[in-house]
PDB file of C-alpha atoms and ligand atoms in Angstrom:
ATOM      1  CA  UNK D  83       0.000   0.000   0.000  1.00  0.00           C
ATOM      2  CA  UNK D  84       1.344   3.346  -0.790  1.00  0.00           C
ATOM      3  CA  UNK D  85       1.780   5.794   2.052  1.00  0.00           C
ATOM      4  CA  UNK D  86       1.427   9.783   2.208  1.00  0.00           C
ATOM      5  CA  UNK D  87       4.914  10.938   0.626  1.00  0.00           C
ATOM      6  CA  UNK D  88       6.453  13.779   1.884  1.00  0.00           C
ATOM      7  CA  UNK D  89       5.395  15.661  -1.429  1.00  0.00           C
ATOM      8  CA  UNK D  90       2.137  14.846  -0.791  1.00  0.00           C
ATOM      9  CA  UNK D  91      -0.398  17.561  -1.232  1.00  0.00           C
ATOM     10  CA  UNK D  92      -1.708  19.091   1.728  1.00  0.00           C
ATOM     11  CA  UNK D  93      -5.390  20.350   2.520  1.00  0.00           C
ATOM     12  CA  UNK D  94      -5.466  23.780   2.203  1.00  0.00           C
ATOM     13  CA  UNK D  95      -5.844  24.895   6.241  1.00  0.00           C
ATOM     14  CA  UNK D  96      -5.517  21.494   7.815  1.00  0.00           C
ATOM     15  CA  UNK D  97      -2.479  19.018   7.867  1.00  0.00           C
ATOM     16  CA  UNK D  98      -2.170  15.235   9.532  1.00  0.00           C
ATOM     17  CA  UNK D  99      -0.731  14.896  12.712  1.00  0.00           C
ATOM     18  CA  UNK D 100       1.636  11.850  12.877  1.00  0.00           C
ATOM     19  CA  UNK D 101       2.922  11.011  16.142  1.00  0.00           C
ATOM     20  CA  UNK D 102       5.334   7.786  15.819  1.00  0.00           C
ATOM     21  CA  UNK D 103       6.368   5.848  18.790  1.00  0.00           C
ATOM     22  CA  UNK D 104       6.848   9.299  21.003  1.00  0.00           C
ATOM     23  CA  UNK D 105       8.235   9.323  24.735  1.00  0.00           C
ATOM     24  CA  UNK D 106       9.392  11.629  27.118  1.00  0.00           C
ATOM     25  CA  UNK D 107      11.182  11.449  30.661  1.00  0.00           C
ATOM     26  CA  UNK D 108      11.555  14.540  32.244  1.00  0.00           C
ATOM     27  CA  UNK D 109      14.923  14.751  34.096  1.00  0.00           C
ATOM     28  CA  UNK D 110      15.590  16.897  37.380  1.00  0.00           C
ATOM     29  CA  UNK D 111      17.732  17.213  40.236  1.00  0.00           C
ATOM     30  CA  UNK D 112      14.864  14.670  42.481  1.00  0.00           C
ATOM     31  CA  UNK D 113      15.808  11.998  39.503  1.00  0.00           C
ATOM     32  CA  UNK D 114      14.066  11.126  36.356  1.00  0.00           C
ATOM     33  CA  UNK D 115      10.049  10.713  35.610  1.00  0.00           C
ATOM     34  CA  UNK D 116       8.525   8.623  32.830  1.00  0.00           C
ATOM     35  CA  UNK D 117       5.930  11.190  31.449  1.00  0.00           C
ATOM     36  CA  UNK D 118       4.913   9.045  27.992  1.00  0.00           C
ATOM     37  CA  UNK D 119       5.780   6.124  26.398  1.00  0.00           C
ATOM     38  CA  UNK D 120       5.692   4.641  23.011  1.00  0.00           C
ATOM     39  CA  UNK D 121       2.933   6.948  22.174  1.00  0.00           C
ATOM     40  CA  UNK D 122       1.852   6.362  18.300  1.00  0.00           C
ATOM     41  CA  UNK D 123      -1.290   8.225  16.931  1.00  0.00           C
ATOM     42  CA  UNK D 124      -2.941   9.317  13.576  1.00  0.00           C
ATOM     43  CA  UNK D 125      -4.588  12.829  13.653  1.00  0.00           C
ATOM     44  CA  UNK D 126      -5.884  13.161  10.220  1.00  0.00           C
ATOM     45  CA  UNK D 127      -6.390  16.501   8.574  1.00  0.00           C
ATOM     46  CA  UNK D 128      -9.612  18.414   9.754  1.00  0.00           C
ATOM     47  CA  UNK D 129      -9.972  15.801  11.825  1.00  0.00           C
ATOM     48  CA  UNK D 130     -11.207  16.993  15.872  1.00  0.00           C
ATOM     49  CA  UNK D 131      -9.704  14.804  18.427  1.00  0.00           C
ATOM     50  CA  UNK D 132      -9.735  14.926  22.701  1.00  0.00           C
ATOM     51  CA  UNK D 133      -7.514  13.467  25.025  1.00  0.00           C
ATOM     52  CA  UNK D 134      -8.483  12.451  28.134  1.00  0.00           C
ATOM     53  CA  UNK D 135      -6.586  11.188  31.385  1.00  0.00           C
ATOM     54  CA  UNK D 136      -5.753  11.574  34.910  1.00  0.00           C
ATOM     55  CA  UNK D 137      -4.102  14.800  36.441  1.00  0.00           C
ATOM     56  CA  UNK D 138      -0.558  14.049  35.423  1.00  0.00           C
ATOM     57  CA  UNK D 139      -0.530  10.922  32.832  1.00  0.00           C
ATOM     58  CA  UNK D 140       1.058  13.504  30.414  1.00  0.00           C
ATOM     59  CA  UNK D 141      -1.504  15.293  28.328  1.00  0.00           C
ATOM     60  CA  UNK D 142       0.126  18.216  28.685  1.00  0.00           C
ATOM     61  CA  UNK D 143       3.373  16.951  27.716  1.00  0.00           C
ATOM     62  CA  UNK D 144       1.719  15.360  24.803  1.00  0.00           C
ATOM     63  CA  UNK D 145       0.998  18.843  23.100  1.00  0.00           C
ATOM     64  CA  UNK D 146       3.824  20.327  24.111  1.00  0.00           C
ATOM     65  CA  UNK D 147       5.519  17.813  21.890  1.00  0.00           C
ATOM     66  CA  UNK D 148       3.694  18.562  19.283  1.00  0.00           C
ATOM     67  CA  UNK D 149       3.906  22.200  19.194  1.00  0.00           C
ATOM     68  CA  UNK D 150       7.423  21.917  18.643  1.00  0.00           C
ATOM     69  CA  UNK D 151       7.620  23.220  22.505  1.00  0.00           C
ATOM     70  CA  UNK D 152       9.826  19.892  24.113  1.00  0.00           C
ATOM     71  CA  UNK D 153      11.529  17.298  22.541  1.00  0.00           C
ATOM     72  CA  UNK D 154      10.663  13.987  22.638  1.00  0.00           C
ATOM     73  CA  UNK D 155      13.312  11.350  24.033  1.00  0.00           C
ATOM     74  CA  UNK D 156      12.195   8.884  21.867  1.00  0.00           C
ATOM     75  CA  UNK D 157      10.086   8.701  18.510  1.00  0.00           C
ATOM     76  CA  UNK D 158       8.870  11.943  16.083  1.00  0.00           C
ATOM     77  CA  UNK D 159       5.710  13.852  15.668  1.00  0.00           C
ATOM     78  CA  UNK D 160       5.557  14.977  11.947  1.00  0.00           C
ATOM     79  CA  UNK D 161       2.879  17.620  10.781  1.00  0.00           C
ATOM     80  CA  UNK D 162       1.800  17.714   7.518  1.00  0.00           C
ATOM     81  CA  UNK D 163       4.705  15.206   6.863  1.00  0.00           C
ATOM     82  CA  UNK D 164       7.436  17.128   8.238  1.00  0.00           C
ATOM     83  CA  UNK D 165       9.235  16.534  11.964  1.00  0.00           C
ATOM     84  CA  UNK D 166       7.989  18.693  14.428  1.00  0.00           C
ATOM     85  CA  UNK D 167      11.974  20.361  15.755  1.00  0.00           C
ATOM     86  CA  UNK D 168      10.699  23.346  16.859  1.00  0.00           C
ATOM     87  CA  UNK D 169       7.526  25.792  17.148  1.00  0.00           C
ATOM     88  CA  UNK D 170       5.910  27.094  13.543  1.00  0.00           C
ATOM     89  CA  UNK D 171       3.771  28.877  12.346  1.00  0.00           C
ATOM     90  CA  UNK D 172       1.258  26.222  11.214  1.00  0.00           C
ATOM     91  CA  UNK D 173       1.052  24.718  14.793  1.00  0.00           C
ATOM     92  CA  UNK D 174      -1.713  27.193  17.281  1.00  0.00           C
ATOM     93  CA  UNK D 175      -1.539  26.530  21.104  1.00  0.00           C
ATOM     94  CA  UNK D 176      -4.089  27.906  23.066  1.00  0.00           C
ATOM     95  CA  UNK D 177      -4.055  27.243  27.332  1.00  0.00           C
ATOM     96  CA  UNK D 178      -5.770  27.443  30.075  1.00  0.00           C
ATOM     97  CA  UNK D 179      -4.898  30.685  31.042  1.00  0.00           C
ATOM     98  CA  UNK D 180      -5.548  33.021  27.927  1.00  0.00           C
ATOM     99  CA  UNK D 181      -2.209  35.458  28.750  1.00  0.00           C
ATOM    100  CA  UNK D 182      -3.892  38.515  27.559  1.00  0.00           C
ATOM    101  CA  UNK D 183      -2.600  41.632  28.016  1.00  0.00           C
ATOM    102  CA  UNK D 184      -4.655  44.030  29.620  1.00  0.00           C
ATOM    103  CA  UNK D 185      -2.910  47.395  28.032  1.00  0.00           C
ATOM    104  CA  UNK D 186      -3.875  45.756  24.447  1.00  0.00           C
ATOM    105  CA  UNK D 187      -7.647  46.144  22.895  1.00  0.00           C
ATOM    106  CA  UNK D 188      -9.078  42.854  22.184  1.00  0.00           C
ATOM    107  CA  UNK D 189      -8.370  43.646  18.855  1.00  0.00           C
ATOM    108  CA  UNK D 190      -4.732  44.399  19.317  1.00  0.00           C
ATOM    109  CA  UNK D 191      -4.508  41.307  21.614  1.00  0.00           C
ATOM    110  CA  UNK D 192      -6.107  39.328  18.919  1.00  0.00           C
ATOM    111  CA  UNK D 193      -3.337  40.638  16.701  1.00  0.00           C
ATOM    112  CA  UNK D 194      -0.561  39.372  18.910  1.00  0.00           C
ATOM    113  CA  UNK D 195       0.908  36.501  16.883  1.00  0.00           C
ATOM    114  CA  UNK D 196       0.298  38.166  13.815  1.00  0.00           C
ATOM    115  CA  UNK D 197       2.580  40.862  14.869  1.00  0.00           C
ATOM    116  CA  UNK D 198       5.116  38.653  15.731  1.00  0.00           C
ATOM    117  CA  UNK D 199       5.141  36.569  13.086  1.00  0.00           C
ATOM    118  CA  UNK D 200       5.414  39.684  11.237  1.00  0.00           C
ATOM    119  CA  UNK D 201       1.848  38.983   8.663  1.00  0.00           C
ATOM    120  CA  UNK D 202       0.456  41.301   6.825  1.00  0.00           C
ATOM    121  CA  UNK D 203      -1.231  43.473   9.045  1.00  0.00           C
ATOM    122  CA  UNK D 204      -3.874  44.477   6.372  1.00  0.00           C
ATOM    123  CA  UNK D 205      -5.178  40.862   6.461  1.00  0.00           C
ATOM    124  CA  UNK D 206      -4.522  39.872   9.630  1.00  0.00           C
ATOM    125  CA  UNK D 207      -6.544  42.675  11.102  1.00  0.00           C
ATOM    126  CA  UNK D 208      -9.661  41.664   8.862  1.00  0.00           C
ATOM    127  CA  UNK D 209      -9.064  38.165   9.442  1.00  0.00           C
ATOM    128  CA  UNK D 210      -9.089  38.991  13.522  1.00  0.00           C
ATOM    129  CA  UNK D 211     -11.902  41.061  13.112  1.00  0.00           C
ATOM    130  CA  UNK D 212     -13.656  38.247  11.890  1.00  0.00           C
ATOM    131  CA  UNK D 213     -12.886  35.823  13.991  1.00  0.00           C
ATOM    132  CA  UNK D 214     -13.618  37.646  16.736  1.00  0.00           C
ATOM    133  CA  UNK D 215     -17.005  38.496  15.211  1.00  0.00           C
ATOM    134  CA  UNK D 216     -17.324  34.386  14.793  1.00  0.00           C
ATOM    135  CA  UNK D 217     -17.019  34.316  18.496  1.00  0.00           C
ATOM    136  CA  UNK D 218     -19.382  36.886  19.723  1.00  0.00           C
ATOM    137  CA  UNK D 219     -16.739  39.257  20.432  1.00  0.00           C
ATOM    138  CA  UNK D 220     -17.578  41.880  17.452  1.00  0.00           C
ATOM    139  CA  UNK D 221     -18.642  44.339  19.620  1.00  0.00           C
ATOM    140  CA  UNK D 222     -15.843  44.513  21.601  1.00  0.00           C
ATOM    141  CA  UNK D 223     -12.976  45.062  19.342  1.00  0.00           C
ATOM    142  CA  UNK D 224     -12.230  48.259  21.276  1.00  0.00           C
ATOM    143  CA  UNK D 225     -12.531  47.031  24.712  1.00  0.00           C
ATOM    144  CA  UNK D 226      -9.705  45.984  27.205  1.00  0.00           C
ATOM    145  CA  UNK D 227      -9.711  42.621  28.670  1.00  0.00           C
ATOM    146  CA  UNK D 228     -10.370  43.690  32.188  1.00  0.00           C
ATOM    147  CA  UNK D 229     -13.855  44.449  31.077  1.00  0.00           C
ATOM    148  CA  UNK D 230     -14.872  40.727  30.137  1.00  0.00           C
ATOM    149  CA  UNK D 231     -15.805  37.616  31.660  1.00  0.00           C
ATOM    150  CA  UNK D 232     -13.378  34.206  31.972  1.00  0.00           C
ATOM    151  CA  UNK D 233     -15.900  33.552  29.029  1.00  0.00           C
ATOM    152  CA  UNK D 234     -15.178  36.418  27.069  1.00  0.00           C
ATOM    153  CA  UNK D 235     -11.234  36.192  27.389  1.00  0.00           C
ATOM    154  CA  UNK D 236     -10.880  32.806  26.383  1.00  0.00           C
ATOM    155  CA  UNK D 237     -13.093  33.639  22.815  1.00  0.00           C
ATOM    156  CA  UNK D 238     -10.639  36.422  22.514  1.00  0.00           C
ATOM    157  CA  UNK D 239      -8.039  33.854  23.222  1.00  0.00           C
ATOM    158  CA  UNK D 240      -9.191  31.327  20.497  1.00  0.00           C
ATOM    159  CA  UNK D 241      -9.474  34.256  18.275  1.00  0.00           C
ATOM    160  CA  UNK D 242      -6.333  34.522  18.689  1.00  0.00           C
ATOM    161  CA  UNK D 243      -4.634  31.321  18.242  1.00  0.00           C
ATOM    162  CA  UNK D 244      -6.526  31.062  14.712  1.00  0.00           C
ATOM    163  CA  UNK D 245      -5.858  34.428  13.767  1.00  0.00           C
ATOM    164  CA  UNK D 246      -2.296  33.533  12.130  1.00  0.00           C
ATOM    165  CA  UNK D 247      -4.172  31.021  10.237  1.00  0.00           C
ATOM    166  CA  UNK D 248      -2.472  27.703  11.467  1.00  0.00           C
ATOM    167  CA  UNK D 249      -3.511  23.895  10.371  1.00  0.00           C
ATOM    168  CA  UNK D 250      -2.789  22.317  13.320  1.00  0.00           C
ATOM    169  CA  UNK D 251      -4.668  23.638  17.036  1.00  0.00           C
ATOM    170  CA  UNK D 252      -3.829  22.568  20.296  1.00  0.00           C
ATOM    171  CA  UNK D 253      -6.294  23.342  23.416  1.00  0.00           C
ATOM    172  CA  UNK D 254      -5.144  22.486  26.682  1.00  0.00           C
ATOM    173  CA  UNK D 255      -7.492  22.790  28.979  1.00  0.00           C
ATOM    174  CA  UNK D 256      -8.980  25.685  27.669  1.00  0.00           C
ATOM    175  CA  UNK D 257     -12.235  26.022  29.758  1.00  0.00           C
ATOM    176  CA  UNK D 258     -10.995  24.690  32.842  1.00  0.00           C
ATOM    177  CA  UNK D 259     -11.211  27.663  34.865  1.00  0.00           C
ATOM    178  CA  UNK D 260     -14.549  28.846  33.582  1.00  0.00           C
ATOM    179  CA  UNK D 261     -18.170  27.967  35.175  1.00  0.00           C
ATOM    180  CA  UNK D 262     -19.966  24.793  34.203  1.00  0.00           C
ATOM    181  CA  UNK D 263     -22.907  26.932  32.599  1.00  0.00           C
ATOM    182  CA  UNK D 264     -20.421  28.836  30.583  1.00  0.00           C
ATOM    183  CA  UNK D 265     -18.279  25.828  29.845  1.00  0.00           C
ATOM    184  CA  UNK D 266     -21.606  24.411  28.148  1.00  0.00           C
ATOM    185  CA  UNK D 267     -22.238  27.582  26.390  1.00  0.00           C
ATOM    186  CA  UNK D 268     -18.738  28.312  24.898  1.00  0.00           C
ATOM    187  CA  UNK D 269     -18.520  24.651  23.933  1.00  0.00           C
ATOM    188  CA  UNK D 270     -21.498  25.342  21.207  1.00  0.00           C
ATOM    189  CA  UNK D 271     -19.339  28.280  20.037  1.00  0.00           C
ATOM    190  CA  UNK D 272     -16.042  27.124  20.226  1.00  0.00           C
ATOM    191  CA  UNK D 273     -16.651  23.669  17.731  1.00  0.00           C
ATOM    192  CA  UNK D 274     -18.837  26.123  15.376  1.00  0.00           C
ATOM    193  CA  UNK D 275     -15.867  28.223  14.977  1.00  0.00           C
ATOM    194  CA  UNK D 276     -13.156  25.132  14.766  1.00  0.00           C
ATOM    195  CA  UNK D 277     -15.268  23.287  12.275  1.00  0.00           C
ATOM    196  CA  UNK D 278     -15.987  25.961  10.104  1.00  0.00           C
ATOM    197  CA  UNK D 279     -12.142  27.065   9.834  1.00  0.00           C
ATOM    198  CA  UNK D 280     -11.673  23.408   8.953  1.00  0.00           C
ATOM    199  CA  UNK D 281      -8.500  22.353  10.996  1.00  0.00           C
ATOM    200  CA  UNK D 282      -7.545  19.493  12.454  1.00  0.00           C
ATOM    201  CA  UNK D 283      -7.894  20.018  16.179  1.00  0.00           C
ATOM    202  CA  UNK D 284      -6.258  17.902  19.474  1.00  0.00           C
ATOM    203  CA  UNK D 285      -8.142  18.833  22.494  1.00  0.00           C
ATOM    204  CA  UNK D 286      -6.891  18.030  25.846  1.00  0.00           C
ATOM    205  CA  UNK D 287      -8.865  17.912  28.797  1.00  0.00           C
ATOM    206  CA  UNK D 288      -9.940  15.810  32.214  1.00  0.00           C
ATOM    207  CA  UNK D 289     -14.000  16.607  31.462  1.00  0.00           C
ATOM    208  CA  UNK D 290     -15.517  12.880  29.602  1.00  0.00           C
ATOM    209  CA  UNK D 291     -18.647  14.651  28.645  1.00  0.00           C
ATOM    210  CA  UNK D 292     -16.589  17.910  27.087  1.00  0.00           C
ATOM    211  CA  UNK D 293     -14.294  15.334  24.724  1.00  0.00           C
ATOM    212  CA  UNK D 294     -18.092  12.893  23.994  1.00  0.00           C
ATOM    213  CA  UNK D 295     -20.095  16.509  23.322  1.00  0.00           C
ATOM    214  CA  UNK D 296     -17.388  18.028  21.209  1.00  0.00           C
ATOM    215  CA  UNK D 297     -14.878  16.060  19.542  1.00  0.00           C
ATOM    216  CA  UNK D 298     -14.972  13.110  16.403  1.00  0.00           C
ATOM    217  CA  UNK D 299     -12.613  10.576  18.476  1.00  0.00           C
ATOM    218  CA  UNK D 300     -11.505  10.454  22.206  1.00  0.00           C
ATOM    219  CA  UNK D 301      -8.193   8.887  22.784  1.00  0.00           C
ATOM    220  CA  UNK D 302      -7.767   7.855  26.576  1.00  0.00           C
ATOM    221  CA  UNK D 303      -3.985   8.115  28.473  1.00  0.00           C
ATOM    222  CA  UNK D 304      -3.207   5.345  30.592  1.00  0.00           C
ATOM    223  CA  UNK D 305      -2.027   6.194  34.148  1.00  0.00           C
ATOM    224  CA  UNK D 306       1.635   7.795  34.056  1.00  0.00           C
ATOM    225  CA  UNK D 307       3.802   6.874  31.745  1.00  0.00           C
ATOM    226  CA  UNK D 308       0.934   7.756  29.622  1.00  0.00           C
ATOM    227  CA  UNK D 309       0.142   5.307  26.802  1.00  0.00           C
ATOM    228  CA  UNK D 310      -2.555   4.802  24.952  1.00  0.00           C
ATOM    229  CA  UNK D 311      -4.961   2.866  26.505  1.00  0.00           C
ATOM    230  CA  UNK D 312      -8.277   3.140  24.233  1.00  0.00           C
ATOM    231  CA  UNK D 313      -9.742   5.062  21.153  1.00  0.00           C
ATOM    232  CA  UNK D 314     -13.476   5.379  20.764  1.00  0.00           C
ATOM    233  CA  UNK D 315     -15.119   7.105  17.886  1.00  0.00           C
ATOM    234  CA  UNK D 316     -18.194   9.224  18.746  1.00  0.00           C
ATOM    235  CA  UNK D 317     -21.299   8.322  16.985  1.00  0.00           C
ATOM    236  CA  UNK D 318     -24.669  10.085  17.090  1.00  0.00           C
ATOM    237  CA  UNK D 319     -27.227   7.813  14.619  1.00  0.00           C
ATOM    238  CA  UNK D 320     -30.021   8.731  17.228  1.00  0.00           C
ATOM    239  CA  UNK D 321     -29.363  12.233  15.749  1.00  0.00           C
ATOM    240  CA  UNK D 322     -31.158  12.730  13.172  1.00  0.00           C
ATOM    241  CA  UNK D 323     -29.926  15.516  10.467  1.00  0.00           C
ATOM    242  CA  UNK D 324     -26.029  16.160  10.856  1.00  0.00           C
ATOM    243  CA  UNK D 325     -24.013  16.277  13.300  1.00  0.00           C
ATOM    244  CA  UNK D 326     -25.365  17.240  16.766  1.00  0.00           C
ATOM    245  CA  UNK D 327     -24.485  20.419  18.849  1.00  0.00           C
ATOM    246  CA  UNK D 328     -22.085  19.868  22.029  1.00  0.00           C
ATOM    247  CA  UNK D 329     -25.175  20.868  24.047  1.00  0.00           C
ATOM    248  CA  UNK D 330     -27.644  18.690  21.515  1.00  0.00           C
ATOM    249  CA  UNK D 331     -25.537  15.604  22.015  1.00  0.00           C
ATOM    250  CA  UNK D 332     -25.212  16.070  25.563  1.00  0.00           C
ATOM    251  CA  UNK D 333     -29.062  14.350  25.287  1.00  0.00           C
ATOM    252  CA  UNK D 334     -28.685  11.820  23.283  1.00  0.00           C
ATOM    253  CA  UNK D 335     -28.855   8.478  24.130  1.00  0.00           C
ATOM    254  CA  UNK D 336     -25.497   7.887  23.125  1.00  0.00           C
ATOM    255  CA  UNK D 337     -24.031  10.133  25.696  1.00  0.00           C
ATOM    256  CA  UNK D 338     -24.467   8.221  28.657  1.00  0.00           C
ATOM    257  CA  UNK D 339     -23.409   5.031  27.052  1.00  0.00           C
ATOM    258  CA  UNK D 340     -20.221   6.897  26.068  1.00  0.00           C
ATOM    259  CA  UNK D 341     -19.592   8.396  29.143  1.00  0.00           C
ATOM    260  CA  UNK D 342     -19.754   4.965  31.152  1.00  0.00           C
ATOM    261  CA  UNK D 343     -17.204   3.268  28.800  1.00  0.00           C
ATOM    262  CA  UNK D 344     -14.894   6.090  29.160  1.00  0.00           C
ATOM    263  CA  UNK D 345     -15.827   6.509  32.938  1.00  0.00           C
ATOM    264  CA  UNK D 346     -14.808   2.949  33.438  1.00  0.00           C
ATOM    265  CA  UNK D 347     -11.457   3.359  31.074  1.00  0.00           C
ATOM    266  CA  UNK D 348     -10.243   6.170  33.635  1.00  0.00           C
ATOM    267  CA  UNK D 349     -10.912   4.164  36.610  1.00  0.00           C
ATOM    268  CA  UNK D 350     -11.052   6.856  39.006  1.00  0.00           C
ATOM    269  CA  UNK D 351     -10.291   6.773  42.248  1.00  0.00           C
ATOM    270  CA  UNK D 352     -11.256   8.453  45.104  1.00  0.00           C
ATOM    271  CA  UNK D 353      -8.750   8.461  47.699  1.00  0.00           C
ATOM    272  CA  UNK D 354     -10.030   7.845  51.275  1.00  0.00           C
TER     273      UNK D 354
HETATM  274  P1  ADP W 128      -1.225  16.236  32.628  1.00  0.00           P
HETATM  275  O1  ADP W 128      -1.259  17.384  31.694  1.00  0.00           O
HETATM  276  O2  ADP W 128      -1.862  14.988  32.090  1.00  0.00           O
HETATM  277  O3  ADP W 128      -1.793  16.556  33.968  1.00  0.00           O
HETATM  278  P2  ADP W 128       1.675  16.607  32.505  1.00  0.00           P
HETATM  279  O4  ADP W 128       2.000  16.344  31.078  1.00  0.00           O
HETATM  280  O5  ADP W 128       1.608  18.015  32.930  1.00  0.00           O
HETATM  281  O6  ADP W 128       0.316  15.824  32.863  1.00  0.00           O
HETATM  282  O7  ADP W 128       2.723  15.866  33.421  1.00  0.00           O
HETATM  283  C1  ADP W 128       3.031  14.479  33.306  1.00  0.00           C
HETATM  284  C2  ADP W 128       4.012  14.081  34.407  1.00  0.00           C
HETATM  285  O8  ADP W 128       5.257  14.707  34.191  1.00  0.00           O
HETATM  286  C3  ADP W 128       3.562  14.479  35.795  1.00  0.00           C
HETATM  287  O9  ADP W 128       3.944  13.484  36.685  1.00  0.00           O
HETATM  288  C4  ADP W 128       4.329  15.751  36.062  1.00  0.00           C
HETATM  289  O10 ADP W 128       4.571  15.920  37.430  1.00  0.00           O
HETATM  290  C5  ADP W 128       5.603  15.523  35.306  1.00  0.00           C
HETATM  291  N1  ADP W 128       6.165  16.782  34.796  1.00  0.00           N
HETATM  292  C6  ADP W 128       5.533  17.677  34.005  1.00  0.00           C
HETATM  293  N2  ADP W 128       6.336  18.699  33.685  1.00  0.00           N
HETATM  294  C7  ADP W 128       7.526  18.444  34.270  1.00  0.00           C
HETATM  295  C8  ADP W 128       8.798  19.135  34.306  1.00  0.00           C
HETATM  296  N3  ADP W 128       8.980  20.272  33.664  1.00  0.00           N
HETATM  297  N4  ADP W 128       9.799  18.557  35.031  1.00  0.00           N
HETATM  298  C9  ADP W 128       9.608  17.379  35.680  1.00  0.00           C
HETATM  299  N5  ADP W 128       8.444  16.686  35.678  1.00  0.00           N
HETATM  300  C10 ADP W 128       7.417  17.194  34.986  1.00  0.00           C
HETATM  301 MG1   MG W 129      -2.058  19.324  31.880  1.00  0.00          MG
END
C-alpha cells in the first residue's frame, strides 16, 4: 500500500498529525520521571480529536511535543509530513490561562501573533476582526480585557490562536477555569468556529462529557507513563440531520453510554 509521501499535497488549512512511537522522561535534580511512552497516533487533517486522562498521565506533555515546545526522548511527531523540531507557524496553542494583556484592545490582543510573526497586518486585522465576530466578540474590538468575563477572554483567546491562520490547534485545557454553565455555552461556540475554519484540532482535557459533546474521536492516556490505553469514535445515529451540537448531544442516548465506557477506562479513584 502506498503511504502519504512527503510531497504529498496538503489540505489547504488542515495538515495530519503523525505522532510515531513518542516518549518523554523529564529529568531533574529529584531523579528522572517517565511522562509518555511509546505513544503512536494518527490525527488526520480536519480531523477533531480529545484526550483524556488523569491529572498528570502527560496530556500536557503530549501537546507540548507537538507544538514543537519539548523534545521527545524517543520517537517523532511529523505535521503535515514534516518533523515537528521546533515551534511554527502552522502549529496554534491555546491554554488554560488566555495570557492577555490588559494594556492591548481585544483587537490588538487578537493581533498578537500576527505581529510577531510579522503577517500582513492588512489581512490579519480583517481576518481577527472576523474571527472575533465568529465568536461573539464583534462588539468589543475596542474594549480591554479587564472588562470581560473568563468567558469572554478565552473567545478572545481562540481568536487569537486562529488568527495567524495555522492547520494544526492545540487546546489544553482551555475552559478549565470557567463555570460549568459557561463551559456548556462556549462549547457550542467554540466547535462552530473550529469546524468551520476546517482544521484538524487535538483537544486536551480531564472533562468525559466535554471530549463525547465536542470532539470526532476520544483517545484515553493510561495512568503515568501515559500510553494509549483506548480510542473510541463518537457516533450520534439517534441524531437525526447532521451532526449534533455539544449541548444537543449532551441528550442523546449515546451520551451516557459513552460516558460509562470512558468513565470505566479512567478508573477513578477516590482516595479515602
Ligand atoms: P497532565 O497534563 O496529564 O496533567 P503533565 O503532562 O503536565 O500531565 O505531566 C506528566 C508528568 O510529568 C507528571 O507526573 C508531572 O509531574 C511531570 N512533569 C511535568 N512537567 C515536568 C517538568 N517540567 N519537570 C519534571 N516533571 C514534569
Ligand atoms: Mg495538563
Amino acid at each position: 500500500m502506498e503511504t502519504a509521501s512527503r510531497t504529498a499535497p496538503i489540505t489547504a488549512g488542515a495538515a495530519r498529525i503523525e505522532i510515531d512511537d513518542v516518549s518523554l522522561r523529564y529529568f531533574t535534580k529529584q531523579g528522572e520521571t517517565q511522562a509518555l511512552a511509546g505513544i503512536s497516533l494518527n490525527i488526520e487533517a480536519g480531523e477533531f480529536v480529545s484526550i483524556i486522562g488523569q491529572s498528570g498521565c502527560g496530556k500536557s506533555t503530549l501537546l507540548s511535543i507537538i507544538a514543537g515546545i519539548l523534545e521527545p526522548s524517543g520517537g517523532v511527531v511529523r505535521v503535515g509530513g514534516q518533523p515537528v523540531t521546533a515551534p511554527s507557524q502552522r502549529i496554534g496553542y491555546m491554554l488554560q490561562q488566555d495570557y492577555l494583556y490588559e494594556w492591548r484592545t481585544i483587537l490588538d490582543n487578537a493581533l498578537l501573533g500576527a505581529e510577531i510573526q510579522k503577517r500582513n497586518m492588512k489581512e490579519s486585522r480583517e481576518r481577527a476582526i472576523h474571527l472575533l465576530e465568529k465568536c461573539g466578540m464583534g462588539s468589543f474590538l475596542n474594549h480591554y480585557p479587564r472588562a470581560l468575563s473568563g468567558g469572554m477572554r478565552q473567545r478572545v483567546a481562540l481568536a487569537r490562536t486562529l488568527a495567524t491562520n495555522p492547520d494544526v490547534v492545540l487546546l489544553d485545557e482551555p475552559f478549565s477555569a470557567l463555570d460549568s454553565q459557561t463551559r456548556l455555552a462556549i462549547a457550542d461556540e467554540v466547535v462552530d468556529v473550529l469546524r468551520s475554519e476546517g482544521k484538524s484540532v487535538v483537544l486536551v482535557t480531564h472533562d468525559i462529557g466535554e471530549a463525547i459533546a465536542m470532539t470526532d474521536r476520544v483517545i484515553v492516556l493510561s495512568r503515568r507513563p501515559g500510553r494509549i490505553k483506548s480510542q473510541h469514535l463518537m457516533r450520534f445515529p439517534s441524531y437525526v440531520g447532521g451532526r449534533p451540537t455539544p449541548f444537543q448531544a449532551r441528550s442523546l442516548p449515546e451520551f451516557n453510554t459513552y460516558f460509562s465506557t470512558l468513565w470505566d477506562e479512567l478508573d477513578v479513584h477516590v482516595e479515602g
